[in-house]
Structures are given as C-alpha cells and as structure tokens.
Coordinates of N, CA and C in Angstrom, one line a residue:
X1 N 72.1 79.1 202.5 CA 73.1 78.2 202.8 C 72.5 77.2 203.8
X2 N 73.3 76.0 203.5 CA 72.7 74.9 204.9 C 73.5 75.2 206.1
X3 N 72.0 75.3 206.9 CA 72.1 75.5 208.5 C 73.3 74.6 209.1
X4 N 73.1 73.3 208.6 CA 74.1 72.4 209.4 C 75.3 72.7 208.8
X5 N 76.1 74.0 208.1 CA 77.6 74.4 207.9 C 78.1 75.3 208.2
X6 N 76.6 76.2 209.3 CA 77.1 76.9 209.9 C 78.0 77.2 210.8
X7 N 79.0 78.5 210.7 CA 79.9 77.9 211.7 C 81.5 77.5 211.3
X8 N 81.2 76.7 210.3 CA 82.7 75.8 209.6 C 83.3 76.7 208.9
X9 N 84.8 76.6 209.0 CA 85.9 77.2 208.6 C 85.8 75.7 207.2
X10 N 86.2 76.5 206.0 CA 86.1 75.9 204.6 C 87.3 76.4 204.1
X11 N 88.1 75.5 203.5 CA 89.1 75.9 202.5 C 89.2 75.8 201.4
X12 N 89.4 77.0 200.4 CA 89.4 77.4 199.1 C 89.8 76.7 198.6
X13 N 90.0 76.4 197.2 CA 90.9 75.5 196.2 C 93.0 75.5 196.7
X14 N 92.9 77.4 196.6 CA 94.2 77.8 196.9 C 94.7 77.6 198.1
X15 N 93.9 77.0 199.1 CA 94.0 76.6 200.7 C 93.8 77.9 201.6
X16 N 93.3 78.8 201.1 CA 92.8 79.8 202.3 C 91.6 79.7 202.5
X17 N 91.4 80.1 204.3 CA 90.6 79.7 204.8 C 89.0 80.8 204.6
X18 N 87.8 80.3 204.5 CA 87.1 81.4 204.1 C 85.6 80.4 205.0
X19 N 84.5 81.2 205.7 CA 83.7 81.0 206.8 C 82.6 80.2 205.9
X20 N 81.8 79.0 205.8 CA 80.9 78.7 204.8 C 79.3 79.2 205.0
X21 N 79.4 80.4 205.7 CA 78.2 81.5 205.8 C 78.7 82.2 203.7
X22 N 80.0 82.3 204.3 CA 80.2 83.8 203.2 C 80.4 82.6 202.2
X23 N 81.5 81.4 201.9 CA 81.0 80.8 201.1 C 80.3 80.6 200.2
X24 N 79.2 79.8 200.7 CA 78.4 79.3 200.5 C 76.6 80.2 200.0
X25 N 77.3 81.6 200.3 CA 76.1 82.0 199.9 C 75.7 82.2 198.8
X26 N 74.5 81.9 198.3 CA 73.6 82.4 196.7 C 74.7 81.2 195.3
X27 N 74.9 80.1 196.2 CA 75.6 79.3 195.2 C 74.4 78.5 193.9
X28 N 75.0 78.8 192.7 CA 74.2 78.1 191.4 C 74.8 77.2 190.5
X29 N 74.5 76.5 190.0 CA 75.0 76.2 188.5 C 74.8 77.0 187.6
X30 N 75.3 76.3 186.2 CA 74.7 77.3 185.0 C 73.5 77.6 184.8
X31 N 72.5 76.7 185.2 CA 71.1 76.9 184.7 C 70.1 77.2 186.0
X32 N 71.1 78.0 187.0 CA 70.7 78.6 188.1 C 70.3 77.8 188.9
X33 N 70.3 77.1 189.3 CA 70.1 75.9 190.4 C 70.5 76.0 191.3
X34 N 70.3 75.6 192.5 CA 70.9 75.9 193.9 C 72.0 74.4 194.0
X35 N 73.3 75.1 194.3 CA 74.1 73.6 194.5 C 75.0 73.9 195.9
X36 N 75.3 73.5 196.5 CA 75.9 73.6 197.5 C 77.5 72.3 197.5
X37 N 78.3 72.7 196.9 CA 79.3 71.5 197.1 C 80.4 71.4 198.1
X38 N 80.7 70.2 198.9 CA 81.6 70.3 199.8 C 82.0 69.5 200.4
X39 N 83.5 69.3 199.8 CA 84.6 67.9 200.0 C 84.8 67.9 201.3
X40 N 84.4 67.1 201.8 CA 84.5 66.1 203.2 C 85.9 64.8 203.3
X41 N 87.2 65.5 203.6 CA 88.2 63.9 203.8 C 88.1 63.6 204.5
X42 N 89.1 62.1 204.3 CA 89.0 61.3 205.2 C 90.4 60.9 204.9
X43 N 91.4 61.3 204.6 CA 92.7 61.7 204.6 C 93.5 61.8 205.8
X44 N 94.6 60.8 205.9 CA 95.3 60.7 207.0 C 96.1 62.0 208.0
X45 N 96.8 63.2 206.9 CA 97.1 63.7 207.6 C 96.6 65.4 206.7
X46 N 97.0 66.5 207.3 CA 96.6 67.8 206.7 C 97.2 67.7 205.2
X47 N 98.7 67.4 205.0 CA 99.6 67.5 203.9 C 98.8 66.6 203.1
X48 N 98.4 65.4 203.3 CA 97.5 64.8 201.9 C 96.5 65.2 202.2
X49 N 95.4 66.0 202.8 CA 94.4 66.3 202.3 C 94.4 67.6 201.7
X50 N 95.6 68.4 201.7 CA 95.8 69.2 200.8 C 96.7 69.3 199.5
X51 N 97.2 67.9 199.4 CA 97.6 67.7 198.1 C 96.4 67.3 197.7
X52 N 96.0 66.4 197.9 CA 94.7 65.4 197.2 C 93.9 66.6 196.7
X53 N 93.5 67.5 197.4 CA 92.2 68.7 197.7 C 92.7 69.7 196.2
X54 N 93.8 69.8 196.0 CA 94.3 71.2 195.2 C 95.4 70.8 194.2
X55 N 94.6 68.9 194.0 CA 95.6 68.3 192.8 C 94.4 67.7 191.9
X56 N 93.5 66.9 192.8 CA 92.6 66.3 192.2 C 91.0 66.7 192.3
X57 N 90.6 67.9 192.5 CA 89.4 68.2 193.2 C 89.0 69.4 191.9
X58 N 87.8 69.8 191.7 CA 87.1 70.9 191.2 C 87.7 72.2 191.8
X59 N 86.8 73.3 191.6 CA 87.1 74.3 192.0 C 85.9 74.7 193.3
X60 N 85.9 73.7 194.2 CA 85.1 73.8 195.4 C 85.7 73.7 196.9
X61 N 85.0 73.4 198.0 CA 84.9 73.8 198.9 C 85.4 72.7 199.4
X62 N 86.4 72.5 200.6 CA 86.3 71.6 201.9 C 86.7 72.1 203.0
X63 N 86.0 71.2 203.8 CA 86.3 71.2 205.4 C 87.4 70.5 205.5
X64 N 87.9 72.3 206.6 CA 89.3 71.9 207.3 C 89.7 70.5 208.0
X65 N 91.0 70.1 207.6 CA 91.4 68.9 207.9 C 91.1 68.8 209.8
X66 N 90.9 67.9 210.8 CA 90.7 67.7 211.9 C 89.9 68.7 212.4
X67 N 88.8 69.5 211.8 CA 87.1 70.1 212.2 C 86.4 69.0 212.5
X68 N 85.7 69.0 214.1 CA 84.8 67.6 214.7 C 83.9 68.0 213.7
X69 N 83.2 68.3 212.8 CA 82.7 68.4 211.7 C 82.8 67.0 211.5
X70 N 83.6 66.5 210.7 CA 84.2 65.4 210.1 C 83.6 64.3 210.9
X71 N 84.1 63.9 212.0 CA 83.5 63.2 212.8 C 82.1 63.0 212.9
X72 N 81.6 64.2 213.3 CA 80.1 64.1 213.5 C 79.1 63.7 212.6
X73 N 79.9 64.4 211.4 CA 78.8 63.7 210.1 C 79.1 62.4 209.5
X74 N 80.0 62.2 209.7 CA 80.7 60.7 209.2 C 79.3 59.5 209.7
X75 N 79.4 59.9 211.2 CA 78.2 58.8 211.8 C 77.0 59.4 211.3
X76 N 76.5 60.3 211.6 CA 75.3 61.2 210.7 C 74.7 60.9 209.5
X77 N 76.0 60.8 208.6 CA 75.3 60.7 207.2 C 76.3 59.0 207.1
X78 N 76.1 58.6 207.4 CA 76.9 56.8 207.3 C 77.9 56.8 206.5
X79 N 78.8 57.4 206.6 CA 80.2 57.5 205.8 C 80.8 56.4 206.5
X80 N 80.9 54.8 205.7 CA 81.6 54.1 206.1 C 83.4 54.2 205.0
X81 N 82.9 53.9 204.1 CA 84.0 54.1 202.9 C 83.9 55.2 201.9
X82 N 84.9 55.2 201.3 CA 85.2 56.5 200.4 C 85.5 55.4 199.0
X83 N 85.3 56.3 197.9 CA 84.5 57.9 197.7 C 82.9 57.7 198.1
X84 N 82.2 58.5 199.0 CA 80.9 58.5 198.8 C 80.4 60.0 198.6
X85 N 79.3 59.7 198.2 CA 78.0 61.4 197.4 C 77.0 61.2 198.3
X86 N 76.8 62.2 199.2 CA 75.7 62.2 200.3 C 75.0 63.6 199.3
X87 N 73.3 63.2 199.1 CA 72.8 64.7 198.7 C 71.8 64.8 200.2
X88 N 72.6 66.4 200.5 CA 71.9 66.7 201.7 C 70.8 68.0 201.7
X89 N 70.3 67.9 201.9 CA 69.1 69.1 201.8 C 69.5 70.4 202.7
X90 N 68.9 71.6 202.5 CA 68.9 72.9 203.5 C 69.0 72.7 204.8
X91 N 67.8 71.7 205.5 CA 67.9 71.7 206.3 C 68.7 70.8 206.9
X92 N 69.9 69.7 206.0 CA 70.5 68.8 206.9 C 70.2 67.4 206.2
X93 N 69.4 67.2 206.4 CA 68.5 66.0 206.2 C 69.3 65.2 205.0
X94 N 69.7 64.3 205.0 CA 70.0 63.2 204.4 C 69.0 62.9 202.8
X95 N 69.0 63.2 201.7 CA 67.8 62.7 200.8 C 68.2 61.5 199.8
X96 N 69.6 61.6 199.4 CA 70.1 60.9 198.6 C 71.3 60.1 198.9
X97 N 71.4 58.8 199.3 CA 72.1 58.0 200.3 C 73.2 57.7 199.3
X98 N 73.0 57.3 198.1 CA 74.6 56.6 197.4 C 74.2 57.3 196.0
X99 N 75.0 58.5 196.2 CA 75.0 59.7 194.8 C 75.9 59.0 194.0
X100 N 76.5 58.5 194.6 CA 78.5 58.2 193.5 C 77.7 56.9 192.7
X101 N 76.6 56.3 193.2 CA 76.1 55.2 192.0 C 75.2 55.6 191.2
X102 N 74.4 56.7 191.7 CA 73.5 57.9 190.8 C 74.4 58.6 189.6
X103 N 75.0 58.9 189.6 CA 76.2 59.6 188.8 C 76.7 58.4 188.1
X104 N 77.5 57.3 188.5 CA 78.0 56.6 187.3 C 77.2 56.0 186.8
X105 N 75.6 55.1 187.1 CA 74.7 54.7 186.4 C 73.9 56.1 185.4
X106 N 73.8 57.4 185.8 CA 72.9 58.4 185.1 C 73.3 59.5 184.8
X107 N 74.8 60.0 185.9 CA 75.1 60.7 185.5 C 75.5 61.4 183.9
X108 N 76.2 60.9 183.3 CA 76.7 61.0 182.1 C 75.7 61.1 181.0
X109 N 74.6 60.4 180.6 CA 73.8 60.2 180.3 C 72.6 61.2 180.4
X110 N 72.1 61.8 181.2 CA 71.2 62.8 182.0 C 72.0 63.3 183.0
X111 N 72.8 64.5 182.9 CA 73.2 64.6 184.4 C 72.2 66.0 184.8
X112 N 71.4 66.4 183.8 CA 70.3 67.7 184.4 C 69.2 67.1 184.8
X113 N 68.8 65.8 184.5 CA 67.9 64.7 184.6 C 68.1 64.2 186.1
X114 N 69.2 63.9 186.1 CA 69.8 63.7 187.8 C 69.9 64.3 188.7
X115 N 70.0 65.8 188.4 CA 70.3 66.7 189.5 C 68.9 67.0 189.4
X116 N 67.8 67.0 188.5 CA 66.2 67.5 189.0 C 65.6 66.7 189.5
X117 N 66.2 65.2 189.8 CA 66.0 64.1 190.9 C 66.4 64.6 191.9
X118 N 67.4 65.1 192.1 CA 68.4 65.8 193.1 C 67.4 66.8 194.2
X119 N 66.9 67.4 193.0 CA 66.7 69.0 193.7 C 65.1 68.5 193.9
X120 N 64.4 67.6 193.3 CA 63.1 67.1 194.4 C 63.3 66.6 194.8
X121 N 64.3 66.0 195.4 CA 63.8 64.8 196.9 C 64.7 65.9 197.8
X122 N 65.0 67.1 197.3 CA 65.8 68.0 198.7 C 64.3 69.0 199.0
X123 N 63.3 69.0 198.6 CA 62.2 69.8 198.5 C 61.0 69.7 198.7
X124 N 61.1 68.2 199.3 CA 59.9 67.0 199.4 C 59.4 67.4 201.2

C-alpha cells in the first residue's frame, strides 16, 4: 500500500468506514497488476459526497468527507478542477499529471496499453 494513505479512514461503497492499511492491501486487477484506487471529493457537503460516492462511482474506495487529507493533496498533487486522474506511485510521487485525458484519448482503445504506461512511469 502507498505510504502517503497511511493513516486514512476510507469509505466503502456501502459507506462504512474501513482503515486504508487494511484496505488497500495486496490490491490487483484481472491480470494481476497492482492498482490502488481512490476517490478524492470535492463535494460541498458529506450528504452529496455520499450520494455522488454510492450512486455514481465503481466499487472503490474514498476518503472520508472533511479528512485534512483532502486539503493537503489537493495543493500537492494540483487539483485545481474536477474530474481529475492523478497516477500516483508507492511512494507518493506524482507520475501521471492529467490521466482523465490519458483515458479518453487511449483509454478505450488500449486501456492495458495505458495502464503498462501507468505502471512504468510509477517504477522509473
């Protein structure tokens, strides 16, 4: 698991709350790949980021509504507007600055092609 989530309280799809040590550990895709996913709002109050979170989201992880979490990485990783795709590596580190235009330019097209872009520049 990434070091920098240590610590964070993460909520389940069903909204309970679960530690993203225990989360997050030994996470894969199908083709066994290490992925780590995890919805970051920016949602005005708890009640929309838990409708939004467990109406329109996958079956993944977010940080709890008003965790300085949010805050801190927002400046960190340059979250000016939403939606953005930050790919962040193990150790934190920033590798992939604008995912959400990676994904609609290649996604679709190659998206195992994209994530092995993904997973070398988190390895570099």
């Amino acid at each position: 698991m990434s070091e920098f989530m240590k610590g964070v309280m993460l909520l389940k799809q069903d909204l309970t709350e679960v530690p993203a040590e225990e989360a997050l550990k030994g996470k894969v895709t199908m083709k066994r790949k290490p992925i780590e996913v995890v919805f970051f709002s920016r949602d005005r109050s708890k009640a929309d980021l838990e409708e939004n979170f467990t109406e329109k989201h996958g079956d993944w992880l977010c940080v709890k509504y008003g965790d300085d979490i949010l805050t801190r990485y927002q400046s960190k990783f340059e979250i000016k507007t939403i939606p953005v795709l930050r790919v962040i590596n193990p150790a934190g580190k920033m590798v992939v600055l604008d995912g959400k235009s990676e994904v609609v330019d290649k996604g679709k097209a190659d998206p195992l092609g994209l994530f092995a872009a993904w997973e070398a520049a988190c390895n570099k």
